[in-house]
Amino acid sequence: AQKVTQAQTEISVVEKEDVTLDCVYETRDTTYYLFWYKQPPSGELVFLIRRNSFDEQNEISGRYSWNFQKSTSSFNFTITASQVVDSAVYFCALSEGYNNAGNMLTFGGGTRLMVKP
Amino acid sequence: DGGITQSPKYLFRKEGQNVTLSCEQNLNHDAMYWYRQDPGQGLRLIYYSQIVNDFQKGDIAEGYSVSREKKESFPLTVTSAQKNPTAFYLCASSIDAPRTSGAWEQFFGPGTRLTVL
């Protein structure tokens, strides 16, 4: 069965610091997809990235970057030069299989990031 | 604008009452989902539907019911059988994975916060 672990329940940083949110996953499938979502205080989950298991290239989008390492089953998320607006709960999620009936996602427990001015 | 709407934003229920949470999407997505989120917790799947007139139980379906009479709409009823319904409820939709290759991100609505008085 699949599982996603976000060991850091809360992280607090000062603005402009870099911060990395960890995500470790478990799956028996060779084909799978990983996602990150942001949940600001308003509550709506905002999609950030989708990555398939065959693409281990790191991705950078502005101040956000993602490091995917199959060898350690990790898909970590780094925010560079954090800002107060980055304060939110961040979720990592996993979807197994090439033909995943229902497109099901398994979510980690989330990491609450607090960026102080 | 394309998106997902949920109503109401806040809902108060007396014990023993059934209440229905609305979820509508205009993204032309086949698949829709209901999640429950408790304070400080991740998301747990209640029900999902891949196509009109069909739906499947998720991990915590007891005490809930759904219908999918139209592609755009996936209402959730919280019945009096649900022992502890106070929570934040999120609706999501996505492209249906079996019709395509891979797994796709889910798009989320703004949520409904249900409180039992």
mmCIF file of C-alpha atoms in Angstrom:
data_model
loop_
_atom_site.group_PDB
_atom_site.id
_atom_site.type_symbol
_atom_site.label_atom_id
_atom_site.label_comp_id
_atom_site.label_asym_id
_atom_site.label_seq_id
_atom_site.Cartn_x
_atom_site.Cartn_y
_atom_site.Cartn_z
ATOM 1 C CA ALA A 1 0.000 0.000 0.000
ATOM 2 C CA GLN A 2 1.125 3.527 -0.650
ATOM 3 C CA LYS A 3 2.092 5.968 2.061
ATOM 4 C CA VAL A 4 3.372 9.537 2.255
ATOM 5 C CA THR A 5 5.235 10.848 5.279
ATOM 6 C CA GLN A 6 5.911 14.488 6.057
ATOM 7 C CA ALA A 7 7.883 14.245 9.259
ATOM 8 C CA GLN A 8 8.026 17.989 9.884
ATOM 9 C CA THR A 9 4.681 19.024 11.321
ATOM 10 C CA GLU A 10 5.655 22.667 11.816
ATOM 11 C CA ILE A 11 8.539 24.819 10.639
ATOM 12 C CA SER A 12 9.156 28.410 11.603
ATOM 13 C CA VAL A 13 11.616 30.626 9.736
ATOM 14 C CA VAL A 14 12.389 34.298 9.452
ATOM 15 C CA GLU A 15 11.701 36.045 6.190
ATOM 16 C CA LYS A 16 14.404 35.633 3.522
ATOM 17 C CA GLU A 17 15.623 32.348 4.961
ATOM 18 C CA ASP A 18 15.630 29.274 2.738
ATOM 19 C CA VAL A 19 13.497 26.378 3.918
ATOM 20 C CA THR A 20 13.142 22.762 2.799
ATOM 21 C CA LEU A 21 10.023 20.688 3.363
ATOM 22 C CA ASP A 22 10.615 16.949 3.382
ATOM 23 C CA CYS A 23 8.443 14.307 1.769
ATOM 24 C CA VAL A 24 9.132 10.577 1.866
ATOM 25 C CA TYR A 25 6.900 8.127 0.061
ATOM 26 C CA GLU A 26 6.339 4.376 -0.126
ATOM 27 C CA THR A 27 4.990 2.525 -3.118
ATOM 28 C CA ARG A 28 5.425 -0.839 -4.807
ATOM 29 C CA ASP A 29 4.595 0.518 -8.247
ATOM 30 C CA THR A 30 7.303 1.467 -10.680
ATOM 31 C CA THR A 31 5.043 4.067 -12.251
ATOM 32 C CA TYR A 32 3.729 6.731 -9.928
ATOM 33 C CA TYR A 33 3.185 10.463 -9.640
ATOM 34 C CA LEU A 34 4.052 12.911 -6.911
ATOM 35 C CA PHE A 35 2.398 16.226 -6.152
ATOM 36 C CA TRP A 36 2.771 19.221 -3.880
ATOM 37 C CA TYR A 37 -0.105 21.405 -2.782
ATOM 38 C CA LYS A 38 -0.233 24.627 -0.752
ATOM 39 C CA GLN A 39 -3.082 25.332 1.655
ATOM 40 C CA PRO A 40 -3.107 28.998 2.701
ATOM 41 C CA PRO A 41 -5.201 30.137 5.680
ATOM 42 C CA SER A 42 -8.225 30.541 3.389
ATOM 43 C CA GLY A 43 -8.356 26.741 3.172
ATOM 44 C CA GLU A 44 -8.370 26.015 -0.551
ATOM 45 C CA LEU A 45 -5.624 23.681 -1.748
ATOM 46 C CA VAL A 46 -3.512 25.128 -4.544
ATOM 47 C CA PHE A 47 -1.714 22.781 -6.908
ATOM 48 C CA LEU A 48 2.041 23.457 -7.171
ATOM 49 C CA ILE A 49 3.670 20.619 -9.086
ATOM 50 C CA ARG A 50 3.173 17.138 -10.563
ATOM 51 C CA ARG A 51 6.124 14.843 -11.244
ATOM 52 C CA ASN A 52 6.167 11.322 -12.669
ATOM 53 C CA SER A 53 8.486 8.569 -11.495
ATOM 54 C CA PHE A 54 10.450 8.487 -14.730
ATOM 55 C CA ASP A 55 11.525 12.086 -14.538
ATOM 56 C CA GLU A 56 14.140 12.679 -11.864
ATOM 57 C CA GLN A 57 15.142 16.093 -13.098
ATOM 58 C CA ASN A 58 14.932 18.756 -10.474
ATOM 59 C CA GLU A 59 12.449 21.495 -11.144
ATOM 60 C CA ILE A 60 12.680 25.184 -10.402
ATOM 61 C CA SER A 61 9.865 27.683 -10.579
ATOM 62 C CA GLY A 62 10.834 31.095 -9.326
ATOM 63 C CA ARG A 63 11.666 30.785 -5.631
ATOM 64 C CA TYR A 64 10.346 27.213 -5.529
ATOM 65 C CA SER A 65 12.387 24.137 -6.337
ATOM 66 C CA TRP A 66 11.803 20.426 -6.018
ATOM 67 C CA ASN A 67 14.325 17.638 -5.565
ATOM 68 C CA PHE A 68 13.147 14.171 -6.557
ATOM 69 C CA GLN A 69 15.385 11.256 -5.537
ATOM 70 C CA LYS A 70 14.130 7.755 -6.248
ATOM 71 C CA SER A 71 17.058 6.218 -4.387
ATOM 72 C CA THR A 72 15.769 7.658 -1.115
ATOM 73 C CA SER A 73 12.055 7.781 -2.091
ATOM 74 C CA SER A 74 11.966 11.483 -1.421
ATOM 75 C CA PHE A 75 10.438 14.487 -3.133
ATOM 76 C CA ASN A 76 11.555 17.522 -1.167
ATOM 77 C CA PHE A 77 10.397 21.079 -1.683
ATOM 78 C CA THR A 78 12.608 24.114 -1.124
ATOM 79 C CA ILE A 79 11.519 27.728 -0.881
ATOM 80 C CA THR A 80 14.345 30.165 -1.417
ATOM 81 C CA ALA A 81 14.261 33.591 0.256
ATOM 82 C CA SER A 82 10.995 32.857 2.021
ATOM 83 C CA GLN A 83 8.304 35.504 2.321
ATOM 84 C CA VAL A 84 5.443 35.990 4.746
ATOM 85 C CA VAL A 85 3.004 35.045 1.957
ATOM 86 C CA ASP A 86 4.575 31.592 1.892
ATOM 87 C CA SER A 87 3.031 30.880 5.292
ATOM 88 C CA ALA A 88 0.689 27.953 4.733
ATOM 89 C CA VAL A 89 0.300 24.230 5.168
ATOM 90 C CA TYR A 90 2.035 22.255 2.446
ATOM 91 C CA PHE A 91 0.949 18.775 1.424
ATOM 92 C CA CYS A 92 2.831 16.154 -0.510
ATOM 93 C CA ALA A 93 0.722 13.519 -2.304
ATOM 94 C CA LEU A 94 1.239 10.289 -4.252
ATOM 95 C CA SER A 95 -0.752 8.660 -7.021
ATOM 96 C CA GLU A 96 0.117 5.118 -8.011
ATOM 97 C CA GLY A 97 0.032 3.286 -11.260
ATOM 98 C CA TYR A 98 -0.305 3.958 -14.920
ATOM 99 C CA ASN A 99 -3.993 3.171 -14.867
ATOM 100 C CA ASN A 100 -5.000 4.496 -11.495
ATOM 101 C CA ALA A 101 -8.741 3.956 -11.327
ATOM 102 C CA GLY A 102 -10.316 7.115 -10.010
ATOM 103 C CA ASN A 103 -7.044 9.076 -10.103
ATOM 104 C CA MET A 104 -6.702 8.606 -6.355
ATOM 105 C CA LEU A 105 -4.258 10.644 -4.300
ATOM 106 C CA THR A 106 -2.705 9.660 -0.981
ATOM 107 C CA PHE A 107 -1.797 12.727 1.042
ATOM 108 C CA GLY A 108 0.853 13.212 3.683
ATOM 109 C CA GLY A 109 -0.087 14.814 6.964
ATOM 110 C CA GLY A 110 1.138 18.233 5.888
ATOM 111 C CA THR A 111 3.805 20.652 7.111
ATOM 112 C CA ARG A 112 2.776 24.000 8.538
ATOM 113 C CA LEU A 113 5.249 26.682 7.493
ATOM 114 C CA MET A 114 5.304 29.959 9.380
ATOM 115 C CA VAL A 115 7.402 32.752 7.935
ATOM 116 C CA LYS A 116 7.948 35.602 10.354
ATOM 117 C CA PRO A 117 8.785 39.137 9.213
ATOM 118 C CA ASP B 1 -13.808 31.651 -14.975
ATOM 119 C CA GLY B 2 -13.379 27.892 -14.718
ATOM 120 C CA GLY B 3 -13.272 26.415 -11.272
ATOM 121 C CA ILE B 4 -14.950 24.667 -8.401
ATOM 122 C CA THR B 5 -17.476 26.266 -6.101
ATOM 123 C CA GLN B 6 -18.625 24.986 -2.743
ATOM 124 C CA SER B 7 -21.475 26.275 -0.657
ATOM 125 C CA PRO B 8 -22.079 27.268 1.975
ATOM 126 C CA LYS B 9 -18.735 28.428 3.316
ATOM 127 C CA TYR B 10 -19.844 27.889 6.915
ATOM 128 C CA LEU B 11 -22.566 25.518 8.048
ATOM 129 C CA PHE B 12 -23.970 24.851 11.459
ATOM 130 C CA ARG B 13 -25.916 21.721 12.204
ATOM 131 C CA LYS B 14 -27.841 20.533 15.190
ATOM 132 C CA GLU B 15 -27.288 17.003 16.343
ATOM 133 C CA GLY B 16 -29.555 14.548 14.573
ATOM 134 C CA GLN B 17 -29.935 16.659 11.429
ATOM 135 C CA ASN B 18 -28.862 15.758 7.932
ATOM 136 C CA VAL B 19 -27.123 18.500 5.971
ATOM 137 C CA THR B 20 -26.063 18.701 2.339
ATOM 138 C CA LEU B 21 -22.901 20.378 1.105
ATOM 139 C CA SER B 22 -22.872 21.607 -2.462
ATOM 140 C CA CYS B 23 -20.022 21.183 -4.954
ATOM 141 C CA GLU B 24 -20.157 22.410 -8.563
ATOM 142 C CA GLN B 25 -17.430 22.470 -11.219
ATOM 143 C CA ASN B 26 -17.292 23.927 -14.727
ATOM 144 C CA LEU B 27 -13.952 22.407 -15.689
ATOM 145 C CA ASN B 28 -15.600 19.592 -17.667
ATOM 146 C CA HIS B 29 -13.869 17.078 -15.408
ATOM 147 C CA ASP B 30 -15.247 13.564 -15.190
ATOM 148 C CA ALA B 31 -13.893 12.708 -11.740
ATOM 149 C CA MET B 32 -14.967 14.394 -8.515
ATOM 150 C CA TYR B 33 -13.983 13.832 -4.869
ATOM 151 C CA TRP B 34 -14.952 14.700 -1.318
ATOM 152 C CA TYR B 35 -12.374 14.964 1.443
ATOM 153 C CA ARG B 36 -12.592 15.630 5.128
ATOM 154 C CA GLN B 37 -9.880 17.562 6.967
ATOM 155 C CA ASP B 38 -9.683 17.715 10.765
ATOM 156 C CA PRO B 39 -7.603 20.367 12.553
ATOM 157 C CA GLY B 40 -3.890 19.761 12.088
ATOM 158 C CA GLN B 41 -4.532 16.703 9.952
ATOM 159 C CA GLY B 42 -4.166 15.689 6.334
ATOM 160 C CA LEU B 43 -6.991 14.953 3.916
ATOM 161 C CA ARG B 44 -9.067 11.801 4.104
ATOM 162 C CA LEU B 45 -11.188 10.628 1.188
ATOM 163 C CA ILE B 46 -14.904 10.228 1.821
ATOM 164 C CA TYR B 47 -16.327 9.426 -1.640
ATOM 165 C CA TYR B 48 -15.303 9.771 -5.247
ATOM 166 C CA SER B 49 -17.036 9.560 -8.591
ATOM 167 C CA GLN B 50 -15.456 8.829 -11.959
ATOM 168 C CA ILE B 51 -18.564 9.317 -14.032
ATOM 169 C CA VAL B 52 -22.190 10.401 -13.804
ATOM 170 C CA ASN B 53 -24.449 8.021 -11.870
ATOM 171 C CA ASP B 54 -21.504 6.157 -10.396
ATOM 172 C CA PHE B 55 -19.542 6.703 -7.185
ATOM 173 C CA GLN B 56 -17.306 4.735 -4.833
ATOM 174 C CA LYS B 57 -16.641 4.805 -1.118
ATOM 175 C CA GLY B 58 -13.374 6.218 0.103
ATOM 176 C CA ASP B 59 -11.621 5.560 3.394
ATOM 177 C CA ILE B 60 -14.215 7.160 5.696
ATOM 178 C CA ALA B 61 -17.606 6.855 3.940
ATOM 179 C CA GLU B 62 -19.641 5.820 6.985
ATOM 180 C CA GLY B 63 -22.253 8.423 7.871
ATOM 181 C CA TYR B 64 -22.013 10.172 4.504
ATOM 182 C CA SER B 65 -23.868 9.844 1.211
ATOM 183 C CA VAL B 66 -23.410 11.346 -2.257
ATOM 184 C CA SER B 67 -25.104 11.540 -5.625
ATOM 185 C CA ARG B 68 -23.820 12.285 -9.115
ATOM 186 C CA GLU B 69 -26.786 13.044 -11.334
ATOM 187 C CA LYS B 70 -24.953 15.653 -13.389
ATOM 188 C CA LYS B 71 -21.335 15.876 -14.475
ATOM 189 C CA GLU B 72 -20.982 19.312 -12.911
ATOM 190 C CA SER B 73 -22.407 18.503 -9.488
ATOM 191 C CA PHE B 74 -21.401 16.183 -6.644
ATOM 192 C CA PRO B 75 -23.315 17.012 -3.447
ATOM 193 C CA LEU B 76 -22.366 15.441 -0.122
ATOM 194 C CA THR B 77 -24.916 14.693 2.592
ATOM 195 C CA VAL B 78 -23.690 14.400 6.150
ATOM 196 C CA THR B 79 -26.221 12.209 7.885
ATOM 197 C CA SER B 80 -27.116 11.942 11.534
ATOM 198 C CA ALA B 81 -25.228 8.632 11.548
ATOM 199 C CA GLN B 82 -21.925 10.479 11.281
ATOM 200 C CA LYS B 83 -20.762 10.547 14.889
ATOM 201 C CA ASN B 84 -18.353 13.458 14.720
ATOM 202 C CA PRO B 85 -19.083 15.578 11.645
ATOM 203 C CA THR B 86 -17.418 18.823 12.754
ATOM 204 C CA ALA B 87 -14.633 19.312 10.196
ATOM 205 C CA PHE B 88 -13.530 21.142 7.063
ATOM 206 C CA TYR B 89 -14.866 19.552 3.873
ATOM 207 C CA LEU B 90 -13.103 19.926 0.544
ATOM 208 C CA CYS B 91 -14.419 19.010 -2.877
ATOM 209 C CA ALA B 92 -12.083 18.370 -5.811
ATOM 210 C CA SER B 93 -12.221 17.378 -9.456
ATOM 211 C CA SER B 94 -9.788 16.032 -12.022
ATOM 212 C CA ILE B 95 -9.386 14.535 -15.454
ATOM 213 C CA ASP B 96 -10.301 10.873 -15.172
ATOM 214 C CA ALA B 97 -7.035 8.955 -15.184
ATOM 215 C CA PRO B 98 -8.119 5.734 -16.952
ATOM 216 C CA ARG B 99 -9.029 7.780 -20.011
ATOM 217 C CA THR B 100 -5.558 9.179 -20.296
ATOM 218 C CA SER B 101 -2.042 8.121 -19.500
ATOM 219 C CA GLY B 102 -0.865 8.811 -16.009
ATOM 220 C CA ALA B 103 -2.294 10.532 -13.003
ATOM 221 C CA TRP B 104 -3.495 14.097 -12.930
ATOM 222 C CA GLU B 105 -3.703 16.811 -10.367
ATOM 223 C CA GLN B 106 -6.919 17.414 -8.553
ATOM 224 C CA PHE B 107 -8.319 20.925 -8.386
ATOM 225 C CA PHE B 108 -9.940 21.949 -5.139
ATOM 226 C CA GLY B 109 -12.827 24.149 -4.117
ATOM 227 C CA PRO B 110 -12.667 26.672 -1.263
ATOM 228 C CA GLY B 111 -14.171 24.272 1.281
ATOM 229 C CA THR B 112 -17.107 24.192 3.694
ATOM 230 C CA ARG B 113 -16.553 24.376 7.427
ATOM 231 C CA LEU B 114 -19.215 22.325 9.213
ATOM 232 C CA THR B 115 -19.842 22.720 12.921
ATOM 233 C CA VAL B 116 -22.236 20.634 14.961
ATOM 234 C CA LEU B 117 -23.911 22.572 17.761
#
